[in-house]
């Protein structure tokens, strides 16, 4: 699988935020099949002694190409399928879509996308690509 154009920047932003990136890509098994999904990054971070370790999967998306609507359509399909595979497989990781802050700002301008994000409870890690820093977590 080819890496997304912003893959390295998202990975570095996680590392800069004290996340331990453990696998890339991560083979996410599909129950009842010999097939896997490939998720871009697996990362973990100790939040506190009380809260323990947080484990996440990050699917990186640059949204480059035909249109933001079409790229969102693709990303939403992946998000739903990966989320179902995580739930069916009993994995403890939480799925996020890694995007740039500029894409996030464009998405906020389209109310249809905002409604789908809420409807499907999509989670995002928003990254400034130039500085390789996490700007925002959308939960």
mmCIF file of N, CA and C in Angstrom:
data_model
loop_
_atom_site.group_PDB
_atom_site.id
_atom_site.type_symbol
_atom_site.label_atom_id
_atom_site.label_comp_id
_atom_site.label_asym_id
_atom_site.label_seq_id
_atom_site.Cartn_x
_atom_site.Cartn_y
_atom_site.Cartn_z
ATOM 1 N N UNK A 1 0.846 -1.175 0.000
ATOM 2 C CA UNK A 1 0.000 0.000 0.000
ATOM 3 C C UNK A 1 0.891 1.237 0.000
ATOM 4 N N UNK A 2 0.581 2.174 -0.859
ATOM 5 C CA UNK A 2 1.361 3.407 -0.927
ATOM 6 C C UNK A 2 1.017 4.312 0.250
ATOM 7 N N UNK A 3 2.045 4.949 0.775
ATOM 8 C CA UNK A 3 1.824 5.887 1.886
ATOM 9 C C UNK A 3 1.226 7.180 1.367
ATOM 10 N N UNK A 4 0.378 7.762 2.183
ATOM 11 C CA UNK A 4 -0.217 9.048 1.859
ATOM 12 C C UNK A 4 0.854 10.128 1.905
ATOM 13 N N UNK A 5 0.645 11.178 1.147
ATOM 14 C CA UNK A 5 1.608 12.261 1.033
ATOM 15 C C UNK A 5 1.978 12.884 2.386
ATOM 16 N N UNK A 6 1.041 12.912 3.326
ATOM 17 C CA UNK A 6 1.312 13.546 4.631
ATOM 18 C C UNK A 6 1.630 12.527 5.726
ATOM 19 N N UNK A 7 1.810 11.288 5.356
ATOM 20 C CA UNK A 7 2.054 10.210 6.321
ATOM 21 C C UNK A 7 3.182 10.537 7.289
ATOM 22 N N UNK A 8 4.348 10.900 6.762
ATOM 23 C CA UNK A 8 5.509 11.146 7.622
ATOM 24 C C UNK A 8 5.293 12.332 8.563
ATOM 25 N N UNK A 9 4.593 13.366 8.091
ATOM 26 C CA UNK A 9 4.324 14.529 8.942
ATOM 27 C C UNK A 9 3.385 14.165 10.089
ATOM 28 N N UNK A 10 2.365 13.355 9.814
ATOM 29 C CA UNK A 10 1.436 12.928 10.866
ATOM 30 C C UNK A 10 2.168 12.042 11.864
ATOM 31 N N UNK A 11 2.968 11.113 11.359
ATOM 32 C CA UNK A 11 3.747 10.239 12.245
ATOM 33 C C UNK A 11 4.657 11.063 13.147
ATOM 34 N N UNK A 12 5.363 12.037 12.565
ATOM 35 C CA UNK A 12 6.271 12.851 13.354
ATOM 36 C C UNK A 12 5.527 13.721 14.368
ATOM 37 N N UNK A 13 4.344 14.208 14.004
ATOM 38 C CA UNK A 13 3.541 15.004 14.940
ATOM 39 C C UNK A 13 3.143 14.157 16.147
ATOM 40 N N UNK A 14 2.786 12.905 15.922
ATOM 41 C CA UNK A 14 2.467 12.009 17.036
ATOM 42 C C UNK A 14 3.692 11.797 17.923
ATOM 43 N N UNK A 15 4.831 11.548 17.293
ATOM 44 C CA UNK A 15 6.070 11.357 18.058
ATOM 45 C C UNK A 15 6.401 12.621 18.850
ATOM 46 N N UNK A 16 6.249 13.781 18.209
ATOM 47 C CA UNK A 16 6.528 15.055 18.891
ATOM 48 C C UNK A 16 5.598 15.276 20.082
ATOM 49 N N UNK A 17 4.427 14.661 20.047
ATOM 50 C CA UNK A 17 3.453 14.775 21.144
ATOM 51 C C UNK A 17 3.595 13.623 22.145
ATOM 52 N N UNK A 18 4.743 12.960 22.121
ATOM 53 C CA UNK A 18 5.079 11.889 23.065
ATOM 54 C C UNK A 18 4.311 10.586 22.845
ATOM 55 N N UNK A 19 3.791 10.366 21.639
ATOM 56 C CA UNK A 19 3.177 9.093 21.297
ATOM 57 C C UNK A 19 4.263 8.143 20.831
ATOM 58 N N UNK A 20 4.128 6.884 21.182
ATOM 59 C CA UNK A 20 5.041 5.841 20.730
ATOM 60 C C UNK A 20 4.402 5.153 19.525
ATOM 61 N N UNK A 21 4.923 5.422 18.335
ATOM 62 C CA UNK A 21 4.395 4.805 17.115
ATOM 63 C C UNK A 21 5.014 3.413 17.023
ATOM 64 N N UNK A 22 4.156 2.379 17.088
ATOM 65 C CA UNK A 22 4.659 1.015 17.207
ATOM 66 C C UNK A 22 4.610 0.205 15.919
ATOM 67 N N UNK A 23 3.654 0.434 15.066
ATOM 68 C CA UNK A 23 3.527 -0.325 13.821
ATOM 69 C C UNK A 23 3.088 0.593 12.692
ATOM 70 N N UNK A 24 3.601 0.328 11.517
ATOM 71 C CA UNK A 24 3.091 0.990 10.328
ATOM 72 C C UNK A 24 3.513 0.206 9.111
ATOM 73 N N UNK A 25 2.601 -0.248 8.296
ATOM 74 C CA UNK A 25 1.153 -0.264 8.569
ATOM 75 C C UNK A 25 0.782 -1.377 9.548
ATOM 76 N N UNK A 26 -0.447 -1.321 10.015
ATOM 77 C CA UNK A 26 -0.987 -2.321 10.929
ATOM 78 C C UNK A 26 -2.000 -3.159 10.157
ATOM 79 N N UNK A 27 -1.828 -4.466 10.183
ATOM 80 C CA UNK A 27 -2.777 -5.363 9.522
ATOM 81 C C UNK A 27 -3.943 -5.622 10.464
ATOM 82 N N UNK A 28 -5.100 -5.090 10.107
ATOM 83 C CA UNK A 28 -6.317 -5.225 10.904
ATOM 84 C C UNK A 28 -7.137 -6.371 10.327
ATOM 85 N N UNK A 29 -7.195 -7.499 11.035
ATOM 86 C CA UNK A 29 -7.900 -8.667 10.492
ATOM 87 C C UNK A 29 -9.399 -8.422 10.322
ATOM 88 N N UNK A 30 -9.957 -9.024 9.295
ATOM 89 C CA UNK A 30 -11.397 -9.000 9.063
ATOM 90 C C UNK A 30 -11.930 -10.353 9.524
ATOM 91 N N UNK A 31 -12.800 -10.343 10.528
ATOM 92 C CA UNK A 31 -13.336 -11.585 11.095
ATOM 93 C C UNK A 31 -14.010 -12.429 10.012
ATOM 94 N N UNK A 32 -13.743 -13.732 10.042
ATOM 95 C CA UNK A 32 -14.355 -14.649 9.097
ATOM 96 C C UNK A 32 -13.750 -14.597 7.710
ATOM 97 N N UNK A 33 -12.558 -14.017 7.604
ATOM 98 C CA UNK A 33 -11.909 -13.861 6.305
ATOM 99 C C UNK A 33 -10.411 -14.038 6.477
ATOM 100 N N UNK A 34 -9.744 -14.340 5.389
ATOM 101 C CA UNK A 34 -8.285 -14.379 5.441
ATOM 102 C C UNK A 34 -7.692 -13.052 4.955
ATOM 103 N N UNK A 35 -8.523 -12.036 4.867
ATOM 104 C CA UNK A 35 -8.111 -10.710 4.411
ATOM 105 C C UNK A 35 -7.904 -9.775 5.603
ATOM 106 N N UNK A 36 -7.096 -8.743 5.370
ATOM 107 C CA UNK A 36 -6.835 -7.707 6.375
ATOM 108 C C UNK A 36 -7.038 -6.341 5.750
ATOM 109 N N UNK A 37 -7.381 -5.371 6.589
ATOM 110 C CA UNK A 37 -7.273 -3.969 6.213
ATOM 111 C C UNK A 37 -5.887 -3.509 6.649
ATOM 112 N N UNK A 38 -5.311 -2.565 5.940
ATOM 113 C CA UNK A 38 -4.039 -1.975 6.358
ATOM 114 C C UNK A 38 -4.292 -0.568 6.870
ATOM 115 N N UNK A 39 -4.092 -0.388 8.177
ATOM 116 C CA UNK A 39 -4.238 0.933 8.786
ATOM 117 C C UNK A 39 -2.842 1.530 8.885
ATOM 118 N N UNK A 40 -2.721 2.827 8.606
ATOM 119 C CA UNK A 40 -1.413 3.462 8.445
ATOM 120 C C UNK A 40 -0.520 3.425 9.675
ATOM 121 N N UNK A 41 -1.047 3.772 10.856
ATOM 122 C CA UNK A 41 -0.214 3.903 12.052
ATOM 123 C C UNK A 41 -0.892 3.320 13.282
ATOM 124 N N UNK A 42 -0.101 2.736 14.158
ATOM 125 C CA UNK A 42 -0.550 2.330 15.483
ATOM 126 C C UNK A 42 0.316 3.085 16.472
ATOM 127 N N UNK A 43 -0.311 3.655 17.482
ATOM 128 C CA UNK A 43 0.436 4.455 18.439
ATOM 129 C C UNK A 43 -0.160 4.278 19.824
ATOM 130 N N UNK A 44 0.675 4.502 20.832
ATOM 131 C CA UNK A 44 0.199 4.416 22.211
ATOM 132 C C UNK A 44 0.899 5.461 23.061
ATOM 133 N N UNK A 45 0.196 5.828 24.129
ATOM 134 C CA UNK A 45 0.731 6.858 25.026
ATOM 135 C C UNK A 45 0.184 6.615 26.428
ATOM 136 N N UNK A 46 1.060 6.692 27.413
ATOM 137 C CA UNK A 46 0.624 6.600 28.797
ATOM 138 C C UNK A 46 0.029 7.944 29.189
ATOM 139 N N UNK A 47 -1.259 7.945 29.534
ATOM 140 C CA UNK A 47 -1.937 9.188 29.894
ATOM 141 C C UNK A 47 -1.639 9.564 31.338
ATOM 142 N N UNK A 48 -1.804 8.609 32.233
ATOM 143 C CA UNK A 48 -1.482 8.790 33.644
ATOM 144 C C UNK A 48 -1.560 7.416 34.301
ATOM 145 N N UNK A 49 -1.090 7.344 35.524
ATOM 146 C CA UNK A 49 -1.138 6.061 36.232
ATOM 147 C C UNK A 49 -2.580 5.590 36.392
ATOM 148 N N UNK A 50 -3.500 6.526 36.601
ATOM 149 C CA UNK A 50 -4.903 6.171 36.800
ATOM 150 C C UNK A 50 -5.591 5.802 35.491
ATOM 151 N N UNK A 51 -5.309 6.569 34.437
ATOM 152 C CA UNK A 51 -5.992 6.367 33.167
ATOM 153 C C UNK A 51 -5.347 5.276 32.323
ATOM 154 N N UNK A 52 -4.081 5.009 32.548
ATOM 155 C CA UNK A 52 -3.405 3.944 31.818
ATOM 156 C C UNK A 52 -2.986 4.350 30.419
ATOM 157 N N UNK A 53 -2.800 3.324 29.586
ATOM 158 C CA UNK A 53 -2.298 3.491 28.230
ATOM 159 C C UNK A 53 -3.453 3.727 27.266
ATOM 160 N N UNK A 54 -3.307 4.734 26.400
ATOM 161 C CA UNK A 54 -4.274 4.951 25.326
ATOM 162 C C UNK A 54 -3.645 4.435 24.045
ATOM 163 N N UNK A 55 -4.395 3.615 23.322
ATOM 164 C CA UNK A 55 -3.904 3.023 22.081
ATOM 165 C C UNK A 55 -4.795 3.465 20.935
ATOM 166 N N UNK A 56 -4.161 3.912 19.856
ATOM 167 C CA UNK A 56 -4.925 4.425 18.722
ATOM 168 C C UNK A 56 -4.415 3.827 17.410
ATOM 169 N N UNK A 57 -5.305 3.810 16.440
ATOM 170 C CA UNK A 57 -4.970 3.532 15.051
ATOM 171 C C UNK A 57 -5.233 4.818 14.286
ATOM 172 N N UNK A 58 -4.340 5.169 13.377
ATOM 173 C CA UNK A 58 -4.511 6.402 12.602
ATOM 174 C C UNK A 58 -4.442 6.073 11.118
ATOM 175 N N UNK A 59 -5.518 6.392 10.412
ATOM 176 C CA UNK A 59 -5.541 6.292 8.952
ATOM 177 C C UNK A 59 -5.286 7.697 8.417
ATOM 178 N N UNK A 60 -4.171 7.873 7.718
ATOM 179 C CA UNK A 60 -3.727 9.193 7.256
ATOM 180 C C UNK A 60 -4.360 9.503 5.905
ATOM 181 N N UNK A 61 -4.905 10.722 5.781
ATOM 182 C CA UNK A 61 -5.559 11.143 4.547
ATOM 183 C C UNK A 61 -5.177 12.588 4.214
ATOM 184 N N UNK A 62 -4.660 12.796 3.008
ATOM 185 C CA UNK A 62 -4.304 14.156 2.585
ATOM 186 C C UNK A 62 -5.469 14.862 1.911
ATOM 187 N N UNK A 63 -6.445 14.101 1.406
ATOM 188 C CA UNK A 63 -7.603 14.642 0.700
ATOM 189 C C UNK A 63 -7.202 15.350 -0.601
ATOM 190 N N UNK A 64 -6.077 14.982 -1.163
ATOM 191 C CA UNK A 64 -5.674 15.527 -2.447
ATOM 192 C C UNK A 64 -6.382 14.775 -3.562
ATOM 193 N N UNK A 65 -6.713 15.470 -4.621
ATOM 194 C CA UNK A 65 -7.331 14.783 -5.750
ATOM 195 C C UNK A 65 -8.543 15.510 -6.267
ATOM 196 N N UNK A 66 -9.531 14.735 -6.650
ATOM 197 C CA UNK A 66 -10.679 15.278 -7.375
ATOM 198 C C UNK A 66 -11.447 16.348 -6.609
ATOM 199 N N UNK A 67 -11.918 16.029 -5.424
ATOM 200 C CA UNK A 67 -12.645 17.023 -4.635
ATOM 201 C C UNK A 67 -12.662 16.581 -3.176
ATOM 202 N N UNK A 68 -12.843 17.543 -2.297
ATOM 203 C CA UNK A 68 -12.897 17.226 -0.870
ATOM 204 C C UNK A 68 -14.105 16.338 -0.567
ATOM 205 N N UNK A 69 -15.221 16.529 -1.297
ATOM 206 C CA UNK A 69 -16.402 15.695 -1.077
ATOM 207 C C UNK A 69 -16.117 14.242 -1.432
ATOM 208 N N UNK A 70 -15.471 14.013 -2.568
ATOM 209 C CA UNK A 70 -15.168 12.650 -2.978
ATOM 210 C C UNK A 70 -14.172 12.003 -2.023
ATOM 211 N N UNK A 71 -13.146 12.733 -1.631
ATOM 212 C CA UNK A 71 -12.147 12.184 -0.714
ATOM 213 C C UNK A 71 -12.762 11.896 0.654
ATOM 214 N N UNK A 72 -13.681 12.752 1.094
ATOM 215 C CA UNK A 72 -14.379 12.484 2.352
ATOM 216 C C UNK A 72 -15.217 11.217 2.225
ATOM 217 N N UNK A 73 -15.896 11.071 1.095
ATOM 218 C CA UNK A 73 -16.703 9.881 0.821
ATOM 219 C C UNK A 73 -15.844 8.618 0.958
ATOM 220 N N UNK A 74 -14.675 8.616 0.372
ATOM 221 C CA UNK A 74 -13.754 7.479 0.491
ATOM 222 C C UNK A 74 -13.328 7.257 1.943
ATOM 223 N N UNK A 75 -12.970 8.338 2.615
ATOM 224 C CA UNK A 75 -12.493 8.248 3.992
ATOM 225 C C UNK A 75 -13.574 7.743 4.935
ATOM 226 N N UNK A 76 -14.794 8.202 4.737
ATOM 227 C CA UNK A 76 -15.901 7.757 5.578
ATOM 228 C C UNK A 76 -16.128 6.254 5.406
ATOM 229 N N UNK A 77 -16.088 5.774 4.181
ATOM 230 C CA UNK A 77 -16.244 4.340 3.943
ATOM 231 C C UNK A 77 -15.168 3.534 4.654
ATOM 232 N N UNK A 78 -13.931 3.978 4.548
ATOM 233 C CA UNK A 78 -12.843 3.304 5.252
ATOM 234 C C UNK A 78 -13.065 3.356 6.756
ATOM 235 N N UNK A 79 -13.444 4.528 7.250
ATOM 236 C CA UNK A 79 -13.639 4.712 8.689
ATOM 237 C C UNK A 79 -14.705 3.742 9.221
ATOM 238 N N UNK A 80 -15.818 3.637 8.511
ATOM 239 C CA UNK A 80 -16.888 2.737 8.943
ATOM 240 C C UNK A 80 -16.400 1.288 8.923
ATOM 241 N N UNK A 81 -15.762 0.886 7.831
ATOM 242 C CA UNK A 81 -15.299 -0.506 7.732
ATOM 243 C C UNK A 81 -14.234 -0.822 8.769
ATOM 244 N N UNK A 82 -13.270 0.058 8.951
ATOM 245 C CA UNK A 82 -12.217 -0.185 9.941
ATOM 246 C C UNK A 82 -12.802 -0.226 11.348
ATOM 247 N N UNK A 83 -13.737 0.675 11.639
ATOM 248 C CA UNK A 83 -14.374 0.698 12.962
ATOM 249 C C UNK A 83 -15.107 -0.611 13.240
ATOM 250 N N UNK A 84 -15.804 -1.130 12.234
ATOM 251 C CA UNK A 84 -16.518 -2.404 12.394
ATOM 252 C C UNK A 84 -15.534 -3.548 12.609
ATOM 253 N N UNK A 85 -14.424 -3.554 11.877
ATOM 254 C CA UNK A 85 -13.418 -4.611 12.034
ATOM 255 C C UNK A 85 -12.786 -4.549 13.431
ATOM 256 N N UNK A 86 -12.555 -3.343 13.935
ATOM 257 C CA UNK A 86 -12.006 -3.167 15.286
ATOM 258 C C UNK A 86 -12.981 -3.714 16.317
ATOM 259 N N UNK A 87 -14.260 -3.364 16.182
ATOM 260 C CA UNK A 87 -15.280 -3.820 17.126
ATOM 261 C C UNK A 87 -15.453 -5.335 17.058
ATOM 262 N N UNK A 88 -15.551 -5.883 15.846
ATOM 263 C CA UNK A 88 -15.753 -7.328 15.701
ATOM 264 C C UNK A 88 -14.552 -8.121 16.208
ATOM 265 N N UNK A 89 -13.359 -7.560 16.044
ATOM 266 C CA UNK A 89 -12.155 -8.253 16.462
ATOM 267 C C UNK A 89 -11.812 -8.069 17.928
ATOM 268 N N UNK A 90 -12.556 -7.202 18.604
ATOM 269 C CA UNK A 90 -12.307 -6.961 20.020
ATOM 270 C C UNK A 90 -11.018 -6.206 20.304
ATOM 271 N N UNK A 91 -10.574 -5.408 19.354
ATOM 272 C CA UNK A 91 -9.351 -4.628 19.546
ATOM 273 C C UNK A 91 -9.617 -3.457 20.481
ATOM 274 N N UNK A 92 -8.594 -3.047 21.210
ATOM 275 C CA UNK A 92 -8.762 -1.967 22.180
ATOM 276 C C UNK A 92 -8.417 -0.592 21.620
ATOM 277 N N UNK A 93 -7.861 -0.531 20.409
ATOM 278 C CA UNK A 93 -7.478 0.751 19.831
ATOM 279 C C UNK A 93 -8.696 1.562 19.381
ATOM 280 N N UNK A 94 -8.541 2.878 19.415
ATOM 281 C CA UNK A 94 -9.541 3.804 18.906
ATOM 282 C C UNK A 94 -9.037 4.316 17.564
ATOM 283 N N UNK A 95 -9.937 4.373 16.593
ATOM 284 C CA UNK A 95 -9.563 4.789 15.240
ATOM 285 C C UNK A 95 -9.692 6.303 15.062
ATOM 286 N N UNK A 96 -8.663 6.895 14.464
ATOM 287 C CA UNK A 96 -8.654 8.313 14.092
ATOM 288 C C UNK A 96 -8.261 8.447 12.630
ATOM 289 N N UNK A 97 -8.722 9.516 12.012
ATOM 290 C CA UNK A 97 -8.265 9.881 10.674
ATOM 291 C C UNK A 97 -7.281 11.032 10.862
ATOM 292 N N UNK A 98 -6.081 10.882 10.347
ATOM 293 C CA UNK A 98 -5.074 11.929 10.435
ATOM 294 C C UNK A 98 -5.157 12.834 9.218
ATOM 295 N N UNK A 99 -5.439 14.121 9.459
ATOM 296 C CA UNK A 99 -5.580 15.093 8.365
ATOM 297 C C UNK A 99 -4.807 16.364 8.700
ATOM 298 N N UNK A 100 -4.594 17.171 7.666
ATOM 299 C CA UNK A 100 -3.925 18.458 7.880
ATOM 300 C C UNK A 100 -4.920 19.484 8.405
ATOM 301 N N UNK A 101 -4.390 20.524 9.028
ATOM 302 C CA UNK A 101 -5.250 21.599 9.531
ATOM 303 C C UNK A 101 -5.944 22.340 8.401
ATOM 304 N N UNK A 102 -5.316 22.429 7.230
ATOM 305 C CA UNK A 102 -5.956 23.111 6.095
ATOM 306 C C UNK A 102 -7.153 22.312 5.586
ATOM 307 N N UNK A 103 -7.036 20.998 5.535
ATOM 308 C CA UNK A 103 -8.174 20.155 5.131
ATOM 309 C C UNK A 103 -9.290 20.268 6.165
ATOM 310 N N UNK A 104 -8.929 20.266 7.434
ATOM 311 C CA UNK A 104 -9.932 20.397 8.488
ATOM 312 C C UNK A 104 -10.719 21.705 8.339
ATOM 313 N N UNK A 105 -10.026 22.785 8.057
ATOM 314 C CA UNK A 105 -10.702 24.077 7.881
ATOM 315 C C UNK A 105 -11.640 24.049 6.678
ATOM 316 N N UNK A 106 -11.252 23.378 5.611
ATOM 317 C CA UNK A 106 -12.119 23.248 4.434
ATOM 318 C C UNK A 106 -13.342 22.389 4.746
ATOM 319 N N UNK A 107 -13.139 21.321 5.492
ATOM 320 C CA UNK A 107 -14.251 20.445 5.853
ATOM 321 C C UNK A 107 -15.281 21.178 6.713
ATOM 322 N N UNK A 108 -14.824 22.045 7.601
ATOM 323 C CA UNK A 108 -15.736 22.782 8.487
ATOM 324 C C UNK A 108 -16.664 23.703 7.707
ATOM 325 N N UNK A 109 -16.277 24.080 6.498
ATOM 326 C CA UNK A 109 -17.095 24.981 5.678
ATOM 327 C C UNK A 109 -18.266 24.270 5.014
ATOM 328 N N UNK A 110 -18.271 22.948 5.058
ATOM 329 C CA UNK A 110 -19.310 22.173 4.376
ATOM 330 C C UNK A 110 -20.165 21.480 5.443
ATOM 331 N N UNK A 111 -21.339 22.032 5.688
ATOM 332 C CA UNK A 111 -22.173 21.542 6.784
ATOM 333 C C UNK A 111 -22.577 20.081 6.591
ATOM 334 N N UNK A 112 -22.716 19.633 5.357
ATOM 335 C CA UNK A 112 -23.029 18.226 5.103
ATOM 336 C C UNK A 112 -21.959 17.327 5.719
ATOM 337 N N UNK A 113 -20.704 17.696 5.554
ATOM 338 C CA UNK A 113 -19.607 16.899 6.114
ATOM 339 C C UNK A 113 -19.628 16.937 7.634
ATOM 340 N N UNK A 114 -19.887 18.083 8.192
ATOM 341 C CA UNK A 114 -19.971 18.205 9.652
ATOM 342 C C UNK A 114 -21.052 17.274 10.214
ATOM 343 N N UNK A 115 -22.187 17.215 9.510
ATOM 344 C CA UNK A 115 -23.276 16.340 9.975
ATOM 345 C C UNK A 115 -22.882 14.867 9.886
ATOM 346 N N UNK A 116 -22.164 14.485 8.837
ATOM 347 C CA UNK A 116 -21.727 13.086 8.709
ATOM 348 C C UNK A 116 -20.687 12.744 9.770
ATOM 349 N N UNK A 117 -19.813 13.679 10.091
ATOM 350 C CA UNK A 117 -18.807 13.453 11.141
ATOM 351 C C UNK A 117 -19.499 13.168 12.462
ATOM 352 N N UNK A 118 -20.532 13.935 12.766
ATOM 353 C CA UNK A 118 -21.295 13.724 13.999
ATOM 354 C C UNK A 118 -22.076 12.415 13.923
ATOM 355 N N UNK A 119 -22.753 12.186 12.803
ATOM 356 C CA UNK A 119 -23.570 10.982 12.639
ATOM 357 C C UNK A 119 -22.752 9.710 12.829
ATOM 358 N N UNK A 120 -21.564 9.652 12.251
ATOM 359 C CA UNK A 120 -20.734 8.446 12.312
ATOM 360 C C UNK A 120 -19.667 8.516 13.399
ATOM 361 N N UNK A 121 -19.728 9.555 14.216
ATOM 362 C CA UNK A 121 -18.822 9.721 15.356
ATOM 363 C C UNK A 121 -17.354 9.575 14.937
ATOM 364 N N UNK A 122 -17.024 10.219 13.817
ATOM 365 C CA UNK A 122 -15.651 10.154 13.314
ATOM 366 C C UNK A 122 -14.711 10.904 14.245
ATOM 367 N N UNK A 123 -13.529 10.366 14.391
ATOM 368 C CA UNK A 123 -12.498 10.983 15.225
ATOM 369 C C UNK A 123 -11.337 11.368 14.319
ATOM 370 N N UNK A 124 -10.750 12.531 14.603
ATOM 371 C CA UNK A 124 -9.651 13.045 13.794
ATOM 372 C C UNK A 124 -8.500 13.500 14.674
ATOM 373 N N UNK A 125 -7.295 13.357 14.156
ATOM 374 C CA UNK A 125 -6.132 14.044 14.698
ATOM 375 C C UNK A 125 -5.727 15.029 13.607
ATOM 376 N N UNK A 126 -5.772 16.311 13.963
ATOM 377 C CA UNK A 126 -5.519 17.387 13.005
ATOM 378 C C UNK A 126 -4.094 17.882 13.211
ATOM 379 N N UNK A 127 -3.321 17.905 12.125
ATOM 380 C CA UNK A 127 -1.891 18.169 12.202
ATOM 381 C C UNK A 127 -1.511 19.364 11.331
ATOM 382 N N UNK A 128 -0.634 20.210 11.880
ATOM 383 C CA UNK A 128 0.001 21.243 11.066
ATOM 384 C C UNK A 128 1.178 20.559 10.378
ATOM 385 N N UNK A 129 1.101 20.442 9.079
ATOM 386 C CA UNK A 129 2.091 19.687 8.313
ATOM 387 C C UNK A 129 3.456 20.373 8.337
ATOM 388 N N UNK A 130 3.479 21.684 8.290
ATOM 389 C CA UNK A 130 4.749 22.418 8.258
ATOM 390 C C UNK A 130 5.532 22.259 9.558
ATOM 391 N N UNK A 131 4.838 22.354 10.687
ATOM 392 C CA UNK A 131 5.520 22.286 11.986
ATOM 393 C C UNK A 131 5.522 20.882 12.586
ATOM 394 N N UNK A 132 4.772 19.981 11.952
ATOM 395 C CA UNK A 132 4.647 18.600 12.430
ATOM 396 C C UNK A 132 4.181 18.546 13.893
ATOM 397 N N UNK A 133 3.119 19.310 14.139
ATOM 398 C CA UNK A 133 2.532 19.358 15.472
ATOM 399 C C UNK A 133 1.034 19.036 15.388
ATOM 400 N N UNK A 134 0.529 18.472 16.460
ATOM 401 C CA UNK A 134 -0.906 18.201 16.540
ATOM 402 C C UNK A 134 -1.593 19.492 16.938
ATOM 403 N N UNK A 135 -2.548 19.902 16.120
ATOM 404 C CA UNK A 135 -3.287 21.129 16.348
ATOM 405 C C UNK A 135 -4.531 20.850 17.193
ATOM 406 N N UNK A 136 -5.166 19.688 16.931
ATOM 407 C CA UNK A 136 -6.456 19.441 17.570
ATOM 408 C C UNK A 136 -6.797 17.956 17.469
ATOM 409 N N UNK A 137 -7.459 17.468 18.517
ATOM 410 C CA UNK A 137 -8.071 16.144 18.494
ATOM 411 C C UNK A 137 -9.569 16.342 18.386
ATOM 412 N N UNK A 138 -10.196 15.717 17.412
ATOM 413 C CA UNK A 138 -11.651 15.763 17.269
ATOM 414 C C UNK A 138 -12.178 14.424 17.757
ATOM 415 N N UNK A 139 -12.940 14.456 18.835
ATOM 416 C CA UNK A 139 -13.441 13.208 19.436
ATOM 417 C C UNK A 139 -14.929 13.110 19.219
#
